[in-house]
C-alpha positions as semicolon CSV with decimal commas, in nm:
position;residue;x (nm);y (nm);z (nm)
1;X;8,219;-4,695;0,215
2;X;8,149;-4,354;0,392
3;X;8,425;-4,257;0,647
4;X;8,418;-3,918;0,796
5;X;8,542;-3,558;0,689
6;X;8,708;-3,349;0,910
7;X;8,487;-3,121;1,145
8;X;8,494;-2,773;0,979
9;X;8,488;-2,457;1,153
10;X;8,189;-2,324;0,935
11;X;7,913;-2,407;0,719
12;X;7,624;-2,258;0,616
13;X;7,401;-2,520;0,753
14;X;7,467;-2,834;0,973
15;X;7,233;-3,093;0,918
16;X;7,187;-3,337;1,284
17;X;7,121;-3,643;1,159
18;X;7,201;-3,864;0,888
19;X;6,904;-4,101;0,820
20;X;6,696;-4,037;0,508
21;X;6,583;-3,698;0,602
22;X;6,919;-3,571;0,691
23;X;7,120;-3,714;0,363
24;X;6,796;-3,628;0,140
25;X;6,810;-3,280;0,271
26;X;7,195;-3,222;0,273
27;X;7,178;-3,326;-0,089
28;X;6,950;-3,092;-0,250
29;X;7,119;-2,855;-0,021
30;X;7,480;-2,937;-0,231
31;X;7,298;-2,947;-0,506
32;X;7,229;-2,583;-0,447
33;X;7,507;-2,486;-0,398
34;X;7,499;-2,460;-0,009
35;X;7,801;-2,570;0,231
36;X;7,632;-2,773;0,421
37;X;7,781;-3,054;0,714
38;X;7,623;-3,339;0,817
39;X;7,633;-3,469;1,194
40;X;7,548;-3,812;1,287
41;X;7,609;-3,891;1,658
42;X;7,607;-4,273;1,539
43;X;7,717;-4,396;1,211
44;X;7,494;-4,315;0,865
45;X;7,191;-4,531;0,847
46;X;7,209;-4,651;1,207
47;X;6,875;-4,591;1,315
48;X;6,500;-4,571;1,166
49;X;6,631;-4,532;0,802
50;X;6,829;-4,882;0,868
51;X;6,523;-5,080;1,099
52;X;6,220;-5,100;0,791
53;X;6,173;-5,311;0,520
54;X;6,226;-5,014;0,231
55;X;5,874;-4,953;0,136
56;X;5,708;-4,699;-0,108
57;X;5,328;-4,667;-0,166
58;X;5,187;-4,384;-0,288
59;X;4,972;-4,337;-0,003
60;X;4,985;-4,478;0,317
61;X;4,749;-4,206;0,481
62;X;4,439;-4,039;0,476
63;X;4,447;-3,749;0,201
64;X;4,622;-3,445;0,353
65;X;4,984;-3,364;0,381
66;X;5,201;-3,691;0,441
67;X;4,970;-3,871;0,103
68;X;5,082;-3,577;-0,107
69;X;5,402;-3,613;0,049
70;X;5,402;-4,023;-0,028
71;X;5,282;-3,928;-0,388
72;X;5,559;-3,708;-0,489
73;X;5,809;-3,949;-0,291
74;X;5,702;-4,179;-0,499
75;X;5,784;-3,945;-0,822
76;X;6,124;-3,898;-0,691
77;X;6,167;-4,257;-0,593
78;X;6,117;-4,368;-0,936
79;X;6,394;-4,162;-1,123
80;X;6,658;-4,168;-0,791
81;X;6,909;-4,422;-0,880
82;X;6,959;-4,159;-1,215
83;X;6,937;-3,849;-1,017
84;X;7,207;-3,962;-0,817
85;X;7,436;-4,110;-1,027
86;X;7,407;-4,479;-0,816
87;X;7,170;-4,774;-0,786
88;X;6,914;-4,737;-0,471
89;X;6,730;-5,074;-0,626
90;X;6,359;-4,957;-0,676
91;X;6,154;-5,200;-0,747
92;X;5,871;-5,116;-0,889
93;X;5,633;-5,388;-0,807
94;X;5,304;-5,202;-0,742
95;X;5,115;-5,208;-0,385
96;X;4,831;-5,488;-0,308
97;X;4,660;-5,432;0,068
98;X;4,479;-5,712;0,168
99;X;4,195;-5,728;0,424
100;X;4,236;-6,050;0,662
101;X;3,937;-6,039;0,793
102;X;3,569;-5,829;0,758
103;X;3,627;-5,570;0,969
104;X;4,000;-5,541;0,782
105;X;3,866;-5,530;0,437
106;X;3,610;-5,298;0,506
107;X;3,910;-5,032;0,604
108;X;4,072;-5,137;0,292
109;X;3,774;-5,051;0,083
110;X;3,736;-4,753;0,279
111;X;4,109;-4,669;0,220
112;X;4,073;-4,721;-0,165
113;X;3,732;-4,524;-0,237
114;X;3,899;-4,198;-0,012
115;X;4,223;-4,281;-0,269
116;X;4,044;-4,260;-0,578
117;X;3,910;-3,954;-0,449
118;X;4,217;-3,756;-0,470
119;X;4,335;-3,940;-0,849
120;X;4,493;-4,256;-0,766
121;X;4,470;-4,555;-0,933
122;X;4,366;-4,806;-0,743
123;X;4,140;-5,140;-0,814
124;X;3,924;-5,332;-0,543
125;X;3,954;-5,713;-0,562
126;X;3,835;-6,030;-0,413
127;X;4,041;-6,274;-0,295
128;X;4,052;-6,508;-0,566
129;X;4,157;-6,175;-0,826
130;X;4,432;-6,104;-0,590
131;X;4,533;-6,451;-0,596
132;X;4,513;-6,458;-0,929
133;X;4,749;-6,137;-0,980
134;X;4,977;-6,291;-0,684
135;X;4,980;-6,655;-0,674
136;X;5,157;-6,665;-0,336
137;X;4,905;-6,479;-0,119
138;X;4,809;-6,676;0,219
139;X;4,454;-6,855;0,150
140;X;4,334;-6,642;0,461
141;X;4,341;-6,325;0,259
142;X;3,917;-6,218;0,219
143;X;4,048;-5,929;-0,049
144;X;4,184;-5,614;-0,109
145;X;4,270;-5,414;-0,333
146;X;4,574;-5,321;-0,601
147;X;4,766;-5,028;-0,738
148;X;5,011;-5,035;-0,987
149;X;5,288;-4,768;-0,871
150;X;5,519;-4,829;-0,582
151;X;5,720;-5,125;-0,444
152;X;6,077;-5,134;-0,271
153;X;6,375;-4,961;-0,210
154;X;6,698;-5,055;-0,039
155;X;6,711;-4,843;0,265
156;X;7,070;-4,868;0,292
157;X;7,169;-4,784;-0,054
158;X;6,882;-4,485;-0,053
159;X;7,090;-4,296;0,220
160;X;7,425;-4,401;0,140
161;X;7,299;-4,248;-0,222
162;X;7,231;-3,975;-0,120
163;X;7,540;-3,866;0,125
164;X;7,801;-4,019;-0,140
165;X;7,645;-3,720;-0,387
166;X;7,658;-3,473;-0,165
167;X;7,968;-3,504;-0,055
168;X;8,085;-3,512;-0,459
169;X;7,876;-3,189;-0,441
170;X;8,087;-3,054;-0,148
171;X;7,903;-3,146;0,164
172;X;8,090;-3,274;0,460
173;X;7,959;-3,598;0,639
174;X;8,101;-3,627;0,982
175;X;8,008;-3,947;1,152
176;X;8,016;-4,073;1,525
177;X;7,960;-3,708;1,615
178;X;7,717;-3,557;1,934
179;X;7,547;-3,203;1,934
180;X;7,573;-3,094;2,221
181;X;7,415;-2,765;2,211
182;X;7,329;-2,461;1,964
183;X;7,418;-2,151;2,054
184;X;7,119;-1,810;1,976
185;X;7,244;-1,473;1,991
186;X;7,000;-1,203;1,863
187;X;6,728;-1,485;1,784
188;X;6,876;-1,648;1,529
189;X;7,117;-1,959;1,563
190;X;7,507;-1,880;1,553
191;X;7,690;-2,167;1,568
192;X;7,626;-2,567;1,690
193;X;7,856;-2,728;1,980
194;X;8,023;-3,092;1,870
195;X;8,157;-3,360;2,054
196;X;8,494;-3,302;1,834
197;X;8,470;-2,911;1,850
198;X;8,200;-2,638;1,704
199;X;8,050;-2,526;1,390
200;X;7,996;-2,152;1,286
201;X;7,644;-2,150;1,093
202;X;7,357;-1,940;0,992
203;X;7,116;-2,265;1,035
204;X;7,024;-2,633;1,166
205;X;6,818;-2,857;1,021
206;X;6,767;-3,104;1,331
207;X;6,674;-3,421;1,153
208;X;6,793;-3,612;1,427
209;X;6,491;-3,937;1,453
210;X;6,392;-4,021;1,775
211;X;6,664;-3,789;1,950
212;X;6,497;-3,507;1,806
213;X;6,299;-3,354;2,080
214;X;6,656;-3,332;2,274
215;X;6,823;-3,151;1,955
216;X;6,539;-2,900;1,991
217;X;6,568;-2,850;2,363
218;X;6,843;-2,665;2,320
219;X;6,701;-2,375;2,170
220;X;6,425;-2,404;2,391
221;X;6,157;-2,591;2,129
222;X;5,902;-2,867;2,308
223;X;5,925;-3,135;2,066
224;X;5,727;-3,480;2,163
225;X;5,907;-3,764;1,994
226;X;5,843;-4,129;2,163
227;X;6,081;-4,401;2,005
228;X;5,919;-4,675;1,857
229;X;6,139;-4,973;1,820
230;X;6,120;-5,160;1,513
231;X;6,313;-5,511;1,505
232;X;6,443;-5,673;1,095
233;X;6,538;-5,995;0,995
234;X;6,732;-6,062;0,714
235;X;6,694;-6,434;0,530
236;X;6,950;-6,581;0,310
237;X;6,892;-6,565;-0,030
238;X;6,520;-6,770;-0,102
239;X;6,270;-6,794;-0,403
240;X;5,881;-6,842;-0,340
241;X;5,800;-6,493;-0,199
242;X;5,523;-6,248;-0,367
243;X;5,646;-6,023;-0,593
244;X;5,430;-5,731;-0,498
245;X;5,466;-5,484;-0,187
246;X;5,149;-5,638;0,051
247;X;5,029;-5,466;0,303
248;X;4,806;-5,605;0,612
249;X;4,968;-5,885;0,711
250;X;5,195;-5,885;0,999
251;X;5,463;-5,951;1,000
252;X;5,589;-5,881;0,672
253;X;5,814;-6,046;0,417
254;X;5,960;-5,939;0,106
255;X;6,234;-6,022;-0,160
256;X;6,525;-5,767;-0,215
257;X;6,723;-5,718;-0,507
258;X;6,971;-5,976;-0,399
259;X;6,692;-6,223;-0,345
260;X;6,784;-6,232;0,071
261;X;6,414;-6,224;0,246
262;X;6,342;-5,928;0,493
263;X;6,089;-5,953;0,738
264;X;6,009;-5,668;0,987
265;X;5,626;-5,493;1,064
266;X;5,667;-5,447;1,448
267;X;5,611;-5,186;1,690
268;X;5,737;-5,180;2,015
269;X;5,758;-4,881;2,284
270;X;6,082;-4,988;2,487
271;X;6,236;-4,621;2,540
272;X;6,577;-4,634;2,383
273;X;6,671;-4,954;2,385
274;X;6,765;-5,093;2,088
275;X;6,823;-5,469;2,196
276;X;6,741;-5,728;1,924
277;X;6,500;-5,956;2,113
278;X;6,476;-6,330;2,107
279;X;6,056;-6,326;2,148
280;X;6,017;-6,087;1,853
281;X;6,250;-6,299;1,673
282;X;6,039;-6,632;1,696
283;X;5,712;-6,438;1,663
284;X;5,832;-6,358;1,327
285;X;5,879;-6,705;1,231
286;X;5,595;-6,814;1,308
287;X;5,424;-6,562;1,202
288;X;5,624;-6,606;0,822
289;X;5,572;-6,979;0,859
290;X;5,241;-6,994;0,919
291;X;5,170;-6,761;0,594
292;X;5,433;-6,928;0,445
293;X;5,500;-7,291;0,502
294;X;5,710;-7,366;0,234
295;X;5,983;-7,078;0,431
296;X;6,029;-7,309;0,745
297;X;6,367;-7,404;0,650
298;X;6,521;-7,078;0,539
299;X;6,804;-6,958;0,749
300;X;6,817;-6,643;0,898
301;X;7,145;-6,444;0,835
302;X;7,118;-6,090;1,030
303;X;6,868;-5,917;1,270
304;X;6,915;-5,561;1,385
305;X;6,669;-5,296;1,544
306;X;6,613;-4,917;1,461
307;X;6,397;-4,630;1,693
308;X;6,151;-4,465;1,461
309;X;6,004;-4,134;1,587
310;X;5,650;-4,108;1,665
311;X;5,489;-3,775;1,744
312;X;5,168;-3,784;1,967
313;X;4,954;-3,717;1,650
314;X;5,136;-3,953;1,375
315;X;5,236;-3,628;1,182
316;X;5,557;-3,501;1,082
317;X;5,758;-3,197;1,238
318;X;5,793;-3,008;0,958
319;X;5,927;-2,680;0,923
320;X;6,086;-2,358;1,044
321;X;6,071;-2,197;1,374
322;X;5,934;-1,863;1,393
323;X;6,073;-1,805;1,719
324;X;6,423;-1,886;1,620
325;X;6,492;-1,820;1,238
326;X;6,725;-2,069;1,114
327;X;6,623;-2,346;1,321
328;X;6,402;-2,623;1,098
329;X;6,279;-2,927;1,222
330;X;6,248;-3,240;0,990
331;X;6,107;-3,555;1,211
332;X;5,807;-3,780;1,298
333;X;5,836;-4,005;1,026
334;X;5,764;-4,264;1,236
335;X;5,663;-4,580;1,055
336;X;5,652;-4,486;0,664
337;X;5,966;-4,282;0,694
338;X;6,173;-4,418;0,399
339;X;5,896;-4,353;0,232
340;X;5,862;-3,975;0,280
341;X;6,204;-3,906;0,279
342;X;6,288;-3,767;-0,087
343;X;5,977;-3,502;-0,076
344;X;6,084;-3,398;0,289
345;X;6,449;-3,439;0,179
346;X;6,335;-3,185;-0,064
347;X;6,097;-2,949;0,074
348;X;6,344;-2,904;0,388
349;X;6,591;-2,772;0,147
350;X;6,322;-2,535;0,000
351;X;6,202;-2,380;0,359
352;X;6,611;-2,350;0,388
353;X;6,709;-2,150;0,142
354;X;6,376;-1,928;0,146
355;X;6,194;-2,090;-0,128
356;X;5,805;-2,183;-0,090
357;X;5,764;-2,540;-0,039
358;X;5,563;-2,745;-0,291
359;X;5,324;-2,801;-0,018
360;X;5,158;-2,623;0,289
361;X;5,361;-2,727;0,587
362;X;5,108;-2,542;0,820
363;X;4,968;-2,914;0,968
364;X;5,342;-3,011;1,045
365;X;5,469;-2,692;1,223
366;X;5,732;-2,732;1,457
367;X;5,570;-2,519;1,756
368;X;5,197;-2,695;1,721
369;X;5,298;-2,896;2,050
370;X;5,405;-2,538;2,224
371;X;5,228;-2,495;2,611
């Protein structure tokens, strides 16, 4: 179990944040060599990083930045659990998307020719081949289309992962902690105000979710992060569920490495409330049971909710601010998240320490939203 550190007086940088961005960052920070603290105004996990259903596709998005960044996540993803020294339970099962009906599987044929485009391997399939490959596919599915790297995480273990090996490394994880502001003097940031005292440091990586915009605020950076609530079900421990990520049917159900069923795939813009609802709760079973009959009897065990942090363009906030060196943003991973987080994780901790970044980070600058 994490518990916290004591605040220090110092560090070379202070993380904000400790979902995946935050611990992936503040661990290839240690792993530099850096001092680096983390601050987490909740508890580790507690918010977007906690509220999905662990999935890791190789490309989620158009070509650009975030599939490059979803490519090389998936790189990392595949060799974590012996990078860190601990079990994150990837499961690589491969991706299918499905189309559910015409208009659907024409995107998803769409989505797979642009794919192929840039290298991946991806195969086009009727129905009847994707039933074939996985047996337990609703009838309703028209067809789709396959590719054979990808699959599951466990969210919880990812960041927990992650923060347990930096702090072996020497970062300091400091839990149930506000900012509550950051202090420039000569441009540059000096030193971040806490909730249990403040921290001398030569930079901030705000990775703070949906609370982002108000972590950038205070050194004067407009930063337009809406919180998307996302609501997850957790099943006691079932058999009959496909093996395979599949994407394009909502909601979503999958098997994790304990067997339990998760079920998520919602989006809901309630501000910042993070109230588990009853409505969203039955929509999901009926949603599960009508895909799945055979699941009408399985018992739910746990439901919980998470904000994820969507910027008005559905790209990330990546990078440093001109205006004040020192300052990098790291948010907007909105729905696939957990899925970008090792190659942010890891190209925040280049633009850090002064190192060029594996990829351009011009399309995610942190000022693009400026008046």
């Amino acid at each position: 179990m994490l518990v916290a550190d004591a605040l220090p007086r110092r560090a070379d940088v202070v993380v904000i944040g400790a979902g995946v961005f935050g611990a992936a960052t503040a661990f290839h920070l240690a792993e530099a060599g850096v001092d680096v603290v983390v601050v987490e105004r909740g508890d580790f996990c507690s918010e977007a990083s906690g509220a999905n259903v662990g999935l890791v596709s190789l490309s989620p998005r158009p070509p650009g930045l975030m599939a490059d960044l979803c490519r090389h996540a998936t790189d990392l993803y595949e060799a974590l659990s012996d990078r860190l020294g601990r079990e994150v339970h990837f499961q690589p099962t491969g991706v299918i998307r499905v189309g559910m009906t015409e208009e659907s599987l024409a995107d998803v044929i769409d989505w797979a020719e642009r794919q192929r485009s840039v290298g991946i391997e991806v195969d086009v399939l009727s129905g009847e081949e994707l039933r074939e490959l996985e047996p337990l596919l609703p009838e309703g599915v028209l067809g789709g289309c396959h590719t054979p790297r990808g699959g599951f995480v466990s969210p919880f273990a990812v960041v927990a992962g992650y923060l347990e090996r930096a702090r072996e490394l020497g970062a300091t994880l400091v839990p149930m902690t506000t900012v509550t502001g950051i202090t420039v003097r000569g441009g540059r940031v000096v030193s971040v105000d806490t909730t249990r005292g403040r921290i001398e440091t030569d930079a901030v990586v705000n990775a703070a979710g949906a609370w982002a915009g108000e972590v950038s605020a205070m050194v004067g950076l407009h930063t337009p992060i809406t919180p998307i609530r996302g609501q997850v079900l957790v099943t006691e421990p079932i058999a009959g569920l496909p093996h395979r990520v599949v994407m394009g049917i909502s909601p979503s159900i999958r098997s994790t490495w304990a067997a339990n069923g998760i079920i998520g795939s919602i989006q809901e813009d309630a501000g910042f409330e993070k109230r588990v609802t009853l409505a969203v709760m039955r929509d999901f079973a009926r949603g599960i049971t009508e895909m799945y009959p055979h699941l009408r009897h399985v018992q739910v065990i746990r439901a919980w909710s998470g904000l994820r942090p969507k910027t008005p363009d559905r790209m990330l906030i990546l990078g440093e601010l001109e205006q004040v060196p020192g300052f990098v943003v790291a948010t907007g991973g909105f729905d696939i998240g957990m899925m970008l987080g090792p190659a942010v994780g890891e190209v925040v901790a280049d633009v850090v320490l002064g190192r060029t970044p594996r990829f351009d980070l011009t399309p995610a600058r942190p000022d693009r939203f400026a008046a």
